[in-house]
CSV table of N, CA and C in Angstrom, one decimal:
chain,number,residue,atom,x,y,z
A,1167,UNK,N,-217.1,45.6,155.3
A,1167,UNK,CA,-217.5,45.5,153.9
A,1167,UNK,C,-219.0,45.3,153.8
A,1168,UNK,N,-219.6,44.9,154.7
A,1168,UNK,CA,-221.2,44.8,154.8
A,1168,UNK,C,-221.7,46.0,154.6
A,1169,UNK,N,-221.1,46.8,155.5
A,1169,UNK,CA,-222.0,48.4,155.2
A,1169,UNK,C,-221.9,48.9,153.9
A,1170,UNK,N,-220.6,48.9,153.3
A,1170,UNK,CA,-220.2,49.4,151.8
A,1170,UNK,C,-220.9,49.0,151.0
A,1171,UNK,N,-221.4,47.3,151.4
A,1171,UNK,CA,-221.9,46.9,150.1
A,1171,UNK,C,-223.1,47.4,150.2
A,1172,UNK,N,-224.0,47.4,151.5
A,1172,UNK,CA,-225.2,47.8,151.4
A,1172,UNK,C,-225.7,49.5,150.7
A,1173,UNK,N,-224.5,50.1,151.7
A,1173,UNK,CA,-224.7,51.4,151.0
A,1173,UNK,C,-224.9,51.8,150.0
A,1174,UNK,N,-223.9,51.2,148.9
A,1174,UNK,CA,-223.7,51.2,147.5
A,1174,UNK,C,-225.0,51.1,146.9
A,1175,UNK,N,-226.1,52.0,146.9
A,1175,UNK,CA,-227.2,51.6,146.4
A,1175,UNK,C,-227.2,52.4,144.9
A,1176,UNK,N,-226.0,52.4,144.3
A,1176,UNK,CA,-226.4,52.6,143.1
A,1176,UNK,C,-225.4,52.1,142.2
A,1177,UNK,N,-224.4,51.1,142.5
A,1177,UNK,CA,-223.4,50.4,142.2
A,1177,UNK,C,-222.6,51.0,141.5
A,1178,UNK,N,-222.3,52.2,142.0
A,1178,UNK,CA,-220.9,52.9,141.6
A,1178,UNK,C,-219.6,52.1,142.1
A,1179,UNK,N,-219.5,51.0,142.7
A,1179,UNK,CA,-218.3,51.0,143.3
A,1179,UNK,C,-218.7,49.2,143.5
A,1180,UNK,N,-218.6,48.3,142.6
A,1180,UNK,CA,-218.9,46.7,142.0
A,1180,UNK,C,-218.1,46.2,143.4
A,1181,UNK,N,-218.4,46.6,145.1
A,1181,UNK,CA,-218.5,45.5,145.8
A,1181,UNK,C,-218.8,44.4,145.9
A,1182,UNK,N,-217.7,43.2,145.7
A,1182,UNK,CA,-218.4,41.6,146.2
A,1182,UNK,C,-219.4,41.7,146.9
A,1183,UNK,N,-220.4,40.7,146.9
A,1183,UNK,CA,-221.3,40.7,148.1
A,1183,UNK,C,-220.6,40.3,149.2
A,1184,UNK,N,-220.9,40.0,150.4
A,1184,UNK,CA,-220.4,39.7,151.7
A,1184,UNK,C,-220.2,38.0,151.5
A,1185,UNK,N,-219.3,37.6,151.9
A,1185,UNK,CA,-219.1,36.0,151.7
A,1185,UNK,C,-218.6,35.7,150.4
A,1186,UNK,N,-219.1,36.7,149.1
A,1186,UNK,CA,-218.8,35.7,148.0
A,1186,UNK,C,-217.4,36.5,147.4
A,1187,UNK,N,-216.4,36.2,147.5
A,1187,UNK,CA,-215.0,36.5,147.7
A,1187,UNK,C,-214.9,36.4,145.6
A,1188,UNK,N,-214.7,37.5,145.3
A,1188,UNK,CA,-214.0,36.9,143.6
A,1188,UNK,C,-212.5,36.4,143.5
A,1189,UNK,N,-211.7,36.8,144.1
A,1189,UNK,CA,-210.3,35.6,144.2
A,1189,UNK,C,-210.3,34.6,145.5
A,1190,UNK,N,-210.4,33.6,144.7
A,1190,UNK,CA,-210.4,32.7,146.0
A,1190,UNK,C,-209.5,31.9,145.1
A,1191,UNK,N,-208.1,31.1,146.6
A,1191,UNK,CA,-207.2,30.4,146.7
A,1191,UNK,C,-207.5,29.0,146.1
A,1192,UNK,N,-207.1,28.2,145.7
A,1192,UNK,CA,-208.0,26.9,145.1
A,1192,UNK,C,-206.8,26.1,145.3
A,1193,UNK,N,-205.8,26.1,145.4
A,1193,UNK,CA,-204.8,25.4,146.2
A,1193,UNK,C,-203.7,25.7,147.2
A,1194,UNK,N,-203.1,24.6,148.1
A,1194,UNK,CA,-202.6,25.1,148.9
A,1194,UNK,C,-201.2,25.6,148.6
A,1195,UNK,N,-200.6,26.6,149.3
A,1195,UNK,CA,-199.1,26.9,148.8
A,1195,UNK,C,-198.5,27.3,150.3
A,1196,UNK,N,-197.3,27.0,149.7
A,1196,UNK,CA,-196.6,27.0,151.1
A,1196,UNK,C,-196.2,28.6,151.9
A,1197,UNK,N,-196.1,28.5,153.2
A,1197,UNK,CA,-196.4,29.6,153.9
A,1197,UNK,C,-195.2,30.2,154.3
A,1198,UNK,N,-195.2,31.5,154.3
A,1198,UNK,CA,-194.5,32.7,154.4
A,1198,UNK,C,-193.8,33.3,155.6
A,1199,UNK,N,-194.6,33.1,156.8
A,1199,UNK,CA,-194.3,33.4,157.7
A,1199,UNK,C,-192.5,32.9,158.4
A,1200,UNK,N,-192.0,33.8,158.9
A,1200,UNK,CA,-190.9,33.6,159.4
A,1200,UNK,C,-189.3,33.3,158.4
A,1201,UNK,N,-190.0,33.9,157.1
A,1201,UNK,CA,-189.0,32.7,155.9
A,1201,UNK,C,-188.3,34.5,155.6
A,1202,UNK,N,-187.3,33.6,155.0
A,1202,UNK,CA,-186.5,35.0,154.3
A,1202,UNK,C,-187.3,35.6,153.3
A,1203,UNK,N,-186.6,37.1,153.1
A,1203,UNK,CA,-187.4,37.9,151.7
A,1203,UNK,C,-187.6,37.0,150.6
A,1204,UNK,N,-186.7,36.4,150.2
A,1204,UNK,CA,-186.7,36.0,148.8
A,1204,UNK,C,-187.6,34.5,149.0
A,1205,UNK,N,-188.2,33.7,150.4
A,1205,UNK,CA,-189.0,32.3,150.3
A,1205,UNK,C,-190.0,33.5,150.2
A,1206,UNK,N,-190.2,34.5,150.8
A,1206,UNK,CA,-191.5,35.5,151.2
A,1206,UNK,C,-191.8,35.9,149.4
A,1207,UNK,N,-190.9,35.7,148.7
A,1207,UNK,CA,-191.5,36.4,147.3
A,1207,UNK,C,-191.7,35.2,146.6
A,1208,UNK,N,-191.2,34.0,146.7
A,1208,UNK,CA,-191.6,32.4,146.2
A,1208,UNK,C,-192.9,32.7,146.4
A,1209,UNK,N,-192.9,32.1,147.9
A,1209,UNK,CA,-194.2,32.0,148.4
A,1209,UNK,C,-195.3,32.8,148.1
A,1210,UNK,N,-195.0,34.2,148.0
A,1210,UNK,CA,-196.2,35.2,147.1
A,1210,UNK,C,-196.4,34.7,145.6
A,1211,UNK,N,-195.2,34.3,145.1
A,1211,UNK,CA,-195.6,33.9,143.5
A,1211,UNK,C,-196.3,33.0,143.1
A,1212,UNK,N,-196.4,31.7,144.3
A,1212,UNK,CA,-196.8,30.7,144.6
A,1212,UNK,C,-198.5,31.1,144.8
A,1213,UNK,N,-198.8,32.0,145.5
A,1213,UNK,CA,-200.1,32.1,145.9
A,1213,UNK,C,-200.6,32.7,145.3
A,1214,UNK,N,-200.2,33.6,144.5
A,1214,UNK,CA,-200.9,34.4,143.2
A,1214,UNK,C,-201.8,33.7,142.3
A,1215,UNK,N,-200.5,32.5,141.7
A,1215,UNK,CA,-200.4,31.7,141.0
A,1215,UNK,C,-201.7,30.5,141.2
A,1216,UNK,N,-202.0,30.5,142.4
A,1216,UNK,CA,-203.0,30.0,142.7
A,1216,UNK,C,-204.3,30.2,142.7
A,1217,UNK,N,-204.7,31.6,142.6
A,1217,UNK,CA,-205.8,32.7,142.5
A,1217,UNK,C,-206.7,32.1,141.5
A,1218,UNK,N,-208.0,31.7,141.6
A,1218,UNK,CA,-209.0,32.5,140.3
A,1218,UNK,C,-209.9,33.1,140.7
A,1219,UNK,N,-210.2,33.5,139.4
A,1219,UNK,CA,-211.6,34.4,139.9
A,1219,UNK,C,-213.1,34.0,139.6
A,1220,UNK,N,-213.7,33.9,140.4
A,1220,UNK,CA,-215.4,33.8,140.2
A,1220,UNK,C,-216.0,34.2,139.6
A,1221,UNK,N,-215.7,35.5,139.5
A,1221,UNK,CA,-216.4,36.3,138.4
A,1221,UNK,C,-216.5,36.0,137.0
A,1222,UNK,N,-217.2,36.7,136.8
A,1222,UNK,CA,-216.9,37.0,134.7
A,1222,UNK,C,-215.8,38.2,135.1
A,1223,UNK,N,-214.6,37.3,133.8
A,1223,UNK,CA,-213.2,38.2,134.0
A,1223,UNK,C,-213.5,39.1,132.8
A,1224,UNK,N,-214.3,39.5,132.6
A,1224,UNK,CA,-214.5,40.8,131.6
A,1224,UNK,C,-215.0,41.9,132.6
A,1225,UNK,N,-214.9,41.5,133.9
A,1225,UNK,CA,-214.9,42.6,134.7
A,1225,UNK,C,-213.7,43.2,135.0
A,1226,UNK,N,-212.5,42.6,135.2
A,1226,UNK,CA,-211.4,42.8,135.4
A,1226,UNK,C,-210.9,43.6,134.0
A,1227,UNK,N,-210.9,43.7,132.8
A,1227,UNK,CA,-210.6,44.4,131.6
A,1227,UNK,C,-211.4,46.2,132.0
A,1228,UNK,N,-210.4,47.2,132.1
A,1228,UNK,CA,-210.0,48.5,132.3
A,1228,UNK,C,-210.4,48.7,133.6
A,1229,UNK,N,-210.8,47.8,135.1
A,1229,UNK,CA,-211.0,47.9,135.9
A,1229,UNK,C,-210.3,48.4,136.9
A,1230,UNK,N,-210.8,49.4,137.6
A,1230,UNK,CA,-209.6,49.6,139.0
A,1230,UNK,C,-210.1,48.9,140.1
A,1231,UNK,N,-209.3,48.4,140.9
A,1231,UNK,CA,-209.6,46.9,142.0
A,1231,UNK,C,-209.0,47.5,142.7
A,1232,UNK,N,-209.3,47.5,143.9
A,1232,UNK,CA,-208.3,47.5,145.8
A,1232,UNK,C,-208.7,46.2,146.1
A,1233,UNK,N,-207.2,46.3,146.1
A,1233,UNK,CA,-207.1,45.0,147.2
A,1233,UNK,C,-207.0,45.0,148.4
A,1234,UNK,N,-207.6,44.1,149.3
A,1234,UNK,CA,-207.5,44.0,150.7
A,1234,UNK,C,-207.1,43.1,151.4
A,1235,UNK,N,-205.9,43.4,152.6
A,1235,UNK,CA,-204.9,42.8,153.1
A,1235,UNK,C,-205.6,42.7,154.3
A,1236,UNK,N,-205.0,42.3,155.2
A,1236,UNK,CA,-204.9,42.0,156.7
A,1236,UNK,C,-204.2,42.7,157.1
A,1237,UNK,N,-202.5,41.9,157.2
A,1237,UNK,CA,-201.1,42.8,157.1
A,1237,UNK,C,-200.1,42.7,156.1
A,1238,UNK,N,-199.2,43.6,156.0
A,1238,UNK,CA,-198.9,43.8,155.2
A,1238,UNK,C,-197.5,43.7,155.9
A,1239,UNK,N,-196.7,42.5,155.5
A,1239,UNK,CA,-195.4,42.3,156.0
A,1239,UNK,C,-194.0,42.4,154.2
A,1240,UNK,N,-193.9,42.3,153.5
A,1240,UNK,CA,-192.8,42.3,152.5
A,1240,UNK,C,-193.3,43.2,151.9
A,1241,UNK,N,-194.7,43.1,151.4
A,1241,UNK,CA,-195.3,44.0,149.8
A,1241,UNK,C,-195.6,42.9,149.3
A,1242,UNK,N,-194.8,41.5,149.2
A,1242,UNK,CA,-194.4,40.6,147.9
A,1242,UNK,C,-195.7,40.1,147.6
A,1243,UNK,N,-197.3,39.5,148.2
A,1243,UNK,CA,-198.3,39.6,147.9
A,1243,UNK,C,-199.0,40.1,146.9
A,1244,UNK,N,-199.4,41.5,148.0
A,1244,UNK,CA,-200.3,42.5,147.3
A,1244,UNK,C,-199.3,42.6,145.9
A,1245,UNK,N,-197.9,42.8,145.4
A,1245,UNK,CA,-197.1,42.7,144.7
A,1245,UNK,C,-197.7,41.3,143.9
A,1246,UNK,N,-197.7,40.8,143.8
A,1246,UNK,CA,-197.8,39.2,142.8
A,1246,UNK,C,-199.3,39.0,142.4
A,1247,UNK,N,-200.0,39.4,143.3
A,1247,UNK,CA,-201.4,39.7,143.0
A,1247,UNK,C,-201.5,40.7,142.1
A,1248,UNK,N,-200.9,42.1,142.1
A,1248,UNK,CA,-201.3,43.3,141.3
A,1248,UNK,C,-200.8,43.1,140.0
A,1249,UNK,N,-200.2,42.3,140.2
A,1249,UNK,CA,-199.3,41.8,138.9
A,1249,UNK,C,-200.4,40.9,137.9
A,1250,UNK,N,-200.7,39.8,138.4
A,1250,UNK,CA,-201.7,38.9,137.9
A,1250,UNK,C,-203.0,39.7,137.4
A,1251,UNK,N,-203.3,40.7,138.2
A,1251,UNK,CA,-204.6,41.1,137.7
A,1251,UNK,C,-204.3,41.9,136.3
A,1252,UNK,N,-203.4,43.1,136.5
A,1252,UNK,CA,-202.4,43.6,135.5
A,1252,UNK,C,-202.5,42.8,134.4
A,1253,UNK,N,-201.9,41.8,134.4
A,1253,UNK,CA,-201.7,40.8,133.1
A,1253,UNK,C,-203.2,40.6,132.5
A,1254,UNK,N,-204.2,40.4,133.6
A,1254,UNK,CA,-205.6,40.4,133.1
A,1254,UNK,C,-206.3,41.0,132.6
A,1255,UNK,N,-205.1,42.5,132.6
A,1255,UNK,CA,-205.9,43.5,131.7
A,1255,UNK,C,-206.9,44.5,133.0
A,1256,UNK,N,-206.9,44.5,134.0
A,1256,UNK,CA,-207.3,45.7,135.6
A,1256,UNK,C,-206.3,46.7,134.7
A,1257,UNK,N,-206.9,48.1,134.9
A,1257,UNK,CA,-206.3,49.0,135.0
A,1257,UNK,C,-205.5,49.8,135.3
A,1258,UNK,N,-205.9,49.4,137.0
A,1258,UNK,CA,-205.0,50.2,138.2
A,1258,UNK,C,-206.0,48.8,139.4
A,1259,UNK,N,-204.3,48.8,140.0
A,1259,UNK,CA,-204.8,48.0,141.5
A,1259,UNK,C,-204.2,48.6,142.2
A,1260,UNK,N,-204.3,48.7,143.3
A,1260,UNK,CA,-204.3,49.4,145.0
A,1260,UNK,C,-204.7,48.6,145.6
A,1261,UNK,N,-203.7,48.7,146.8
A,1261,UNK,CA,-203.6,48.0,148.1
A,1261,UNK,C,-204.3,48.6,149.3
A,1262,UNK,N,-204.9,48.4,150.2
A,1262,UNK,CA,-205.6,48.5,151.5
A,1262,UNK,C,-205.0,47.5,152.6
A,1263,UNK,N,-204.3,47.8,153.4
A,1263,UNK,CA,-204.0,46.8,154.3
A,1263,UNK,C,-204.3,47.7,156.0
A,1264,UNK,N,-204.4,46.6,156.5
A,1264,UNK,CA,-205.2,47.2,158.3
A,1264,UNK,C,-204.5,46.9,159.1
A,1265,UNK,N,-203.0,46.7,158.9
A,1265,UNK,CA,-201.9,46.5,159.6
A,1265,UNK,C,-200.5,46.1,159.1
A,1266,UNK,N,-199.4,46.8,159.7
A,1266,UNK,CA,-197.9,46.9,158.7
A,1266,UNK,C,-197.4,45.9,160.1
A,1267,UNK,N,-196.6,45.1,159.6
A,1267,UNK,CA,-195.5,44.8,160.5
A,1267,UNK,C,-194.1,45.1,160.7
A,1268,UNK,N,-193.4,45.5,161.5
A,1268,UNK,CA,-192.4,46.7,162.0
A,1268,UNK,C,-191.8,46.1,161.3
A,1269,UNK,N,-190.6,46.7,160.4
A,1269,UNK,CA,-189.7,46.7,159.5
A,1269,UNK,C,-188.6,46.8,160.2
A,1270,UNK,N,-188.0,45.4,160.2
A,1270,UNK,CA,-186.6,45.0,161.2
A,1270,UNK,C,-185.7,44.9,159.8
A,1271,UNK,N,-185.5,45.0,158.9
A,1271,UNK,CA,-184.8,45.1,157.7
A,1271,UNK,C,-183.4,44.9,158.2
């Protein structure tokens, strides 16, 4: 993300700076790992729900956002997030994730 942001030398593309994250978690919610689909979609609704954003949210109004994952194990995240921003009025959100975990379904 460093490079992107630097590159962007003409701010077509409103990268965070490095470090300063615009959704950040602000409470804690209970964790996902190893739980059934339906604790895995609590637990996403849970952590959405916890999100704000640092910015001025008049950036999020007709905005397209990628979001970026780690891994991507249910959807139910990037899912409960896209949703939230959605309600905010984003226009289009997309996911980026840098690792799927094997679908034992």
């Amino acid at each position: 993300m460093d490079a992107a942001f630097a590159e962007d030398v003409t701010r077509a593309f409103p990268f965070s700076a490095p470090g300063e994250h615009r959704l950040v978690k602000v409470a804690e919610t209970p964790r996902s790992a190893t739980k059934s689909l339906d604790a895995k979609r609590a637990a996403a609704a849970a952590h959405a729900a916890a999100l704000t954003w640092t910015g001025d949210t008049g950036d999020i109004k007709g905005a397209g956002v990628l979001l970026v994952d780690d891994v991507f194990t249910s959807g139910s995240q990037l899912q409960q997030v896209a949703l939230r921003l959605r309600a905010s009025g984003a226009a289009d959100v997309r996911g980026l994730v840098l690792a799927r975990v094997p679908w034992n379904g």
